[in-house]
PDB file of C-alpha atoms in Angstrom:
ATOM      1  CA  MET A   5      89.376  24.682  75.057  1.00  0.00           C
ATOM      2  CA  GLN A   6      85.979  23.634  74.368  1.00  0.00           C
ATOM      3  CA  GLN A   7      85.230  26.593  73.038  1.00  0.00           C
ATOM      4  CA  THR A   8      87.865  26.179  70.045  1.00  0.00           C
ATOM      5  CA  ILE A   9      86.596  22.551  69.282  1.00  0.00           C
ATOM      6  CA  GLU A  10      82.868  24.076  68.950  1.00  0.00           C
ATOM      7  CA  ARG A  11      83.704  27.342  67.767  1.00  0.00           C
ATOM      8  CA  TYR A  12      86.010  24.760  64.825  1.00  0.00           C
ATOM      9  CA  GLN A  13      83.166  22.613  64.065  1.00  0.00           C
ATOM     10  CA  LYS A  14      81.092  25.366  63.502  1.00  0.00           C
ATOM     11  CA  TYR A  15      83.334  26.900  61.001  1.00  0.00           C
ATOM     12  CA  ASN A  16      84.172  23.143  59.364  1.00  0.00           C
ATOM     13  CA  LYS A  17      80.300  23.154  58.951  1.00  0.00           C
ATOM     14  CA  ASN A  18      79.702  26.372  57.271  1.00  0.00           C
ATOM     15  CA  VAL A  19      82.616  25.510  55.352  1.00  0.00           C
ATOM     16  CA  GLN A  20      80.895  22.527  53.953  1.00  0.00           C
ATOM     17  CA  VAL A  21      77.555  24.374  53.622  1.00  0.00           C
ATOM     18  CA  ASN A  22      79.017  26.937  51.471  1.00  0.00           C
ATOM     19  CA  SER A  23      80.797  24.424  50.068  1.00  0.00           C
ATOM     20  CA  SER A  24      77.937  22.427  49.014  1.00  0.00           C
ATOM     21  CA  ASN A  25      76.010  25.523  47.745  1.00  0.00           C
ATOM     22  CA  ASN A  26      79.184  26.348  45.651  1.00  0.00           C
ATOM     23  CA  ASN A  27      78.663  23.203  44.070  1.00  0.00           C
ATOM     24  CA  LYS A  28      75.187  23.419  43.886  1.00  0.00           C
ATOM     25  CA  LEU A  29      76.085  26.613  42.018  1.00  0.00           C
ATOM     26  CA  ILE A  30      79.276  25.465  39.585  1.00  0.00           C
ATOM     27  CA  GLU A  31      76.570  22.680  38.398  1.00  0.00           C
ATOM     28  CA  GLN A  32      73.769  24.845  37.053  1.00  0.00           C
ATOM     29  CA  ARG A  33      76.344  27.744  35.443  1.00  0.00           C
ATOM     30  CA  ASN A  34      77.568  24.479  34.015  1.00  0.00           C
ATOM     31  CA  SER A  35      73.978  23.347  32.573  1.00  0.00           C
ATOM     32  CA  GLN A  36      73.011  26.713  31.766  1.00  0.00           C
ATOM     33  CA  GLN A  37      76.276  26.986  29.837  1.00  0.00           C
ATOM     34  CA  MET A  38      75.519  23.618  27.922  1.00  0.00           C
ATOM     35  CA  GLU A  39      72.159  24.156  27.518  1.00  0.00           C
ATOM     36  CA  TYR A  40      72.749  27.620  25.944  1.00  0.00           C
ATOM     37  CA  GLU A  41      75.940  25.518  23.676  1.00  0.00           C
ATOM     38  CA  ALA A  42      73.233  23.274  22.806  1.00  0.00           C
ATOM     39  CA  ALA A  43      71.150  26.143  21.238  1.00  0.00           C
ATOM     40  CA  LYS A  44      73.531  27.506  19.826  1.00  0.00           C
ATOM     41  CA  LEU A  45      74.421  24.299  18.052  1.00  0.00           C
ATOM     42  CA  ALA A  46      71.035  23.612  16.684  1.00  0.00           C
ATOM     43  CA  LYS A  47      71.143  26.849  15.739  1.00  0.00           C
ATOM     44  CA  LYS A  48      74.340  26.905  13.675  1.00  0.00           C
ATOM     45  CA  ILE A  49      72.745  22.955  12.287  1.00  0.00           C
ATOM     46  CA  GLU A  50      69.565  24.330  11.271  1.00  0.00           C
ATOM     47  CA  ASN A  51      71.203  27.200   9.185  1.00  0.00           C
ATOM     48  CA  LEU A  52      73.671  25.070   7.589  1.00  0.00           C
ATOM     49  CA  GLU A  53      70.792  22.892   6.204  1.00  0.00           C
ATOM     50  CA  ALA A  54      69.003  25.998   5.260  1.00  0.00           C
ATOM     51  CA  SER A  55      72.025  26.555   3.316  1.00  0.00           C
ATOM     52  CA  LYS A  56      72.267  23.046   1.941  1.00  0.00           C
ATOM     53  CA  ARG A  57      69.151  22.492   0.442  1.00  0.00           C
ATOM     54  CA  LYS A  58      69.337  26.676  -0.634  1.00  0.00           C
ATOM     55  CA  LEU A  59      72.751  24.812  -2.964  1.00  0.00           C
ATOM     56  CA  MET A  60      70.853  22.286  -3.754  1.00  0.00           C
ATOM     57  CA  GLY A  61      68.341  23.825  -5.353  1.00  0.00           C
ATOM     58  CA  GLU A  62      65.857  23.077  -3.103  1.00  0.00           C
ATOM     59  CA  GLY A  63      62.780  25.782  -2.400  1.00  0.00           C
ATOM     60  CA  LEU A  64      63.739  28.941  -4.711  1.00  0.00           C
ATOM     61  CA  GLU A  65      60.142  29.173  -5.535  1.00  0.00           C
ATOM     62  CA  SER A  66      60.538  32.020  -2.761  1.00  0.00           C
ATOM     63  CA  ARG A  67      63.772  32.991  -3.794  1.00  0.00           C
ATOM     64  CA  SER A  68      64.278  36.704  -5.441  1.00  0.00           C
ATOM     65  CA  ILE A  69      66.185  37.086  -8.854  1.00  0.00           C
ATOM     66  CA  ASP A  70      69.064  38.579  -6.612  1.00  0.00           C
ATOM     67  CA  GLU A  71      69.122  35.997  -4.089  1.00  0.00           C
ATOM     68  CA  LEU A  72      69.796  33.611  -7.186  1.00  0.00           C
ATOM     69  CA  GLN A  73      72.135  34.785  -8.968  1.00  0.00           C
ATOM     70  CA  THR A  74      73.636  35.282  -5.356  1.00  0.00           C
ATOM     71  CA  THR A  75      73.517  31.409  -5.135  1.00  0.00           C
ATOM     72  CA  GLU A  76      74.445  31.106  -9.335  1.00  0.00           C
ATOM     73  CA  ASN A  77      77.498  32.578  -8.874  1.00  0.00           C
ATOM     74  CA  LEU A  78      78.310  31.199  -5.694  1.00  0.00           C
ATOM     75  CA  LEU A  79      77.792  27.691  -7.644  1.00  0.00           C
ATOM     76  CA  GLU A  80      80.312  29.019  -9.814  1.00  0.00           C
ATOM     77  CA  LYS A  81      83.239  29.834  -8.213  1.00  0.00           C
ATOM     78  CA  SER A  82      82.614  26.922  -6.221  1.00  0.00           C
ATOM     79  CA  LEU A  83      82.486  24.659  -9.019  1.00  0.00           C
ATOM     80  CA  HIS A  84      85.737  26.844 -10.761  1.00  0.00           C
ATOM     81  CA  ASN A  85      87.675  25.913  -7.073  1.00  0.00           C
ATOM     82  CA  ILE A  86      87.013  22.233  -7.585  1.00  0.00           C
ATOM     83  CA  ARG A  87      87.697  21.924 -11.172  1.00  0.00           C
ATOM     84  CA  ALA A  88      90.894  23.728 -10.220  1.00  0.00           C
ATOM     85  CA  LYS A  89      91.471  21.408  -6.979  1.00  0.00           C
ATOM     86  CA  LYS A  90      91.158  18.785  -9.568  1.00  0.00           C
ATOM     87  CA  ASN A  91      93.225  19.474 -12.032  1.00  0.00           C
ATOM     88  CA  GLN A  92      95.651  20.196  -9.644  1.00  0.00           C
ATOM     89  CA  LEU A  93      95.448  16.247  -8.589  1.00  0.00           C
ATOM     90  CA  TYR A  94      95.750  15.439 -11.992  1.00  0.00           C
ATOM     91  CA  ARG A  95      98.735  16.967 -12.877  1.00  0.00           C
ATOM     92  CA  GLU A  96     100.559  15.836  -9.589  1.00  0.00           C
ATOM     93  CA  LYS A  97      99.700  12.416 -10.603  1.00  0.00           C
ATOM     94  CA  ILE A  98     100.743  12.419 -14.103  1.00  0.00           C
ATOM     95  CA  GLU A  99     104.081  13.778 -12.669  1.00  0.00           C
ATOM     96  CA  GLN A 100     104.534  10.964 -10.583  1.00  0.00           C
ATOM     97  CA  LEU A 101     103.379   8.752 -13.055  1.00  0.00           C
ATOM     98  CA  LYS A 102     106.081  10.273 -14.909  1.00  0.00           C
ATOM     99  CA  GLN A 103     108.764  10.242 -12.917  1.00  0.00           C
ATOM    100  CA  LYS A 104     108.070   6.397 -11.924  1.00  0.00           C
ATOM    101  CA  GLU A 105     108.009   5.661 -15.867  1.00  0.00           C
ATOM    102  CA  LYS A 106     111.693   7.111 -15.509  1.00  0.00           C
ATOM    103  CA  GLN A 107     112.095   4.849 -12.434  1.00  0.00           C
ATOM    104  CA  LEU A 108     111.221   2.147 -14.591  1.00  0.00           C
ATOM    105  CA  LEU A 109     113.271   2.497 -17.835  1.00  0.00           C
ATOM    106  CA  GLU A 110     116.106   2.627 -15.869  1.00  0.00           C
ATOM    107  CA  GLU A 111     115.495  -0.234 -13.927  1.00  0.00           C
ATOM    108  CA  ASN A 112     115.151  -1.662 -17.256  1.00  0.00           C
ATOM    109  CA  GLU A 113     117.855  -0.331 -18.985  1.00  0.00           C
ATOM    110  CA  VAL A 114     120.482  -1.878 -15.545  1.00  0.00           C
ATOM    111  CA  LEU A 115     118.471  -4.978 -17.041  1.00  0.00           C
ATOM    112  CA  CYS A 116     119.261  -5.113 -20.100  1.00  0.00           C
ATOM    113  CA  GLU A 117     122.945  -4.426 -19.379  1.00  0.00           C
ATOM    114  CA  LYS A 118     122.627  -7.268 -16.887  1.00  0.00           C
ATOM    115  CA  CYS A 119     120.646  -9.623 -19.958  1.00  0.00           C
ATOM    116  CA  ARG A 120     123.350  -8.966 -22.694  1.00  0.00           C
ATOM    117  CA  PRO A 121     126.475 -11.610 -22.282  1.00  0.00           C
ATOM    118  CA  ARG A 122     123.926 -14.277 -22.098  1.00  0.00           C
ATOM    119  CA  GLN A 123     121.713 -13.018 -24.502  1.00  0.00           C
ATOM    120  CA  LEU A 124     125.004 -12.802 -26.822  1.00  0.00           C
ATOM    121  CA  GLU A 125     126.446 -15.979 -25.370  1.00  0.00           C
ATOM    122  CA  GLN A 126     123.400 -17.875 -26.856  1.00  0.00           C
ATOM    123  CA  GLN A 127     123.099 -16.115 -29.651  1.00  0.00           C
ATOM    124  CA  ASN A 128     126.593 -18.063 -30.764  1.00  0.00           C
ATOM    125  CA  GLU A 129     125.326 -20.842 -29.378  1.00  0.00           C
ATOM    126  CA  GLN A 130     122.525 -20.944 -31.850  1.00  0.00           C
ATOM    127  CA  ARG A 131     125.320 -19.861 -34.618  1.00  0.00           C
ATOM    128  CA  GLU A 132     127.549 -22.873 -33.799  1.00  0.00           C
ATOM    129  CA  ILE A 133     124.599 -25.007 -33.670  1.00  0.00           C
ATOM    130  CA  THR A 134     123.084 -23.912 -36.381  1.00  0.00           C
ATOM    131  CA  PRO A 135     124.546 -24.124 -40.848  1.00  0.00           C
ATOM    132  CA  TYR A 136     125.207 -21.181 -42.153  1.00  0.00           C
ATOM    133  CA  THR A 137     122.957 -20.080 -44.740  1.00  0.00           C
ATOM    134  CA  SER A 138     124.167 -16.849 -46.884  1.00  0.00           C
ATOM    135  CA  PRO A 139     121.337 -14.677 -47.527  1.00  0.00           C
ATOM    136  CA  ASP A 140     122.736 -14.559 -51.046  1.00  0.00           C
ATOM    137  CA  SER A 141     122.048 -17.828 -51.946  1.00  0.00           C
ATOM    138  CA  TYR A 142     119.349 -18.470 -54.979  1.00  0.00           C
ATOM    139  CA  GLU A 143     117.489 -21.717 -55.666  1.00  0.00           C
ATOM    140  CA  VAL A 144     118.368 -22.484 -59.060  1.00  0.00           C
ATOM    141  CA  GLU A 145     116.335 -25.039 -61.163  1.00  0.00           C
ATOM    142  CA  THR A 146     118.828 -26.852 -63.064  1.00  0.00           C
ATOM    143  CA  GLN A 147     117.907 -30.032 -65.468  1.00  0.00           C
ATOM    144  CA  LEU A 148     120.406 -33.377 -66.658  1.00  0.00           C
ATOM    145  CA  GLN A 149     119.780 -34.449 -69.621  1.00  0.00           C
ATOM    146  CA  ILE A 150     121.768 -37.731 -71.382  1.00  0.00           C
ATOM    147  CA  GLY A 151     123.425 -37.136 -74.802  1.00  0.00           C
ATOM    148  CA  ARG A 152     125.116 -35.181 -77.319  1.00  0.00           C
ATOM    149  CA  PRO A 153     124.569 -31.673 -77.161  1.00  0.00           C
ATOM    150  CA  ASP A 154     123.781 -30.471 -80.599  1.00  0.00           C
ATOM    151  CA  LEU A 155     120.996 -33.229 -80.695  1.00  0.00           C
ATOM    152  CA  ARG A 156     118.593 -31.492 -78.109  1.00  0.00           C
TER     153      ARG A 156
END
């Protein structure tokens, strides 16, 4: 029985040592992987910054005509895409505004229909209050003379 316990303890000790070694090995691999990823990302950032400087027109002195032409073509293509997207957004906004205009006109028509009876009522009240004046009436100047008409 004692031998079994000793074997178990020895085995358990070896497992713990192996486990500890495995953990260290895993940590080393993770550390190496992180370093590799960091270096890879740093290189990618450097390339993106160089590309940005190139597109911004910085450091063009050392560029060849072909590289400059390629950059110009790339910028023109990008500008075309930007303008196309901007125009698309304008068209969508115009459509939205037309829909809103249509909705507001319909709403205005409904409100006008609701207000018409009241307007007619107010017009009738106004007619009752003010005397009727014909648009055909004219002002005429008259004179009153006393005496016989043939002596004038």
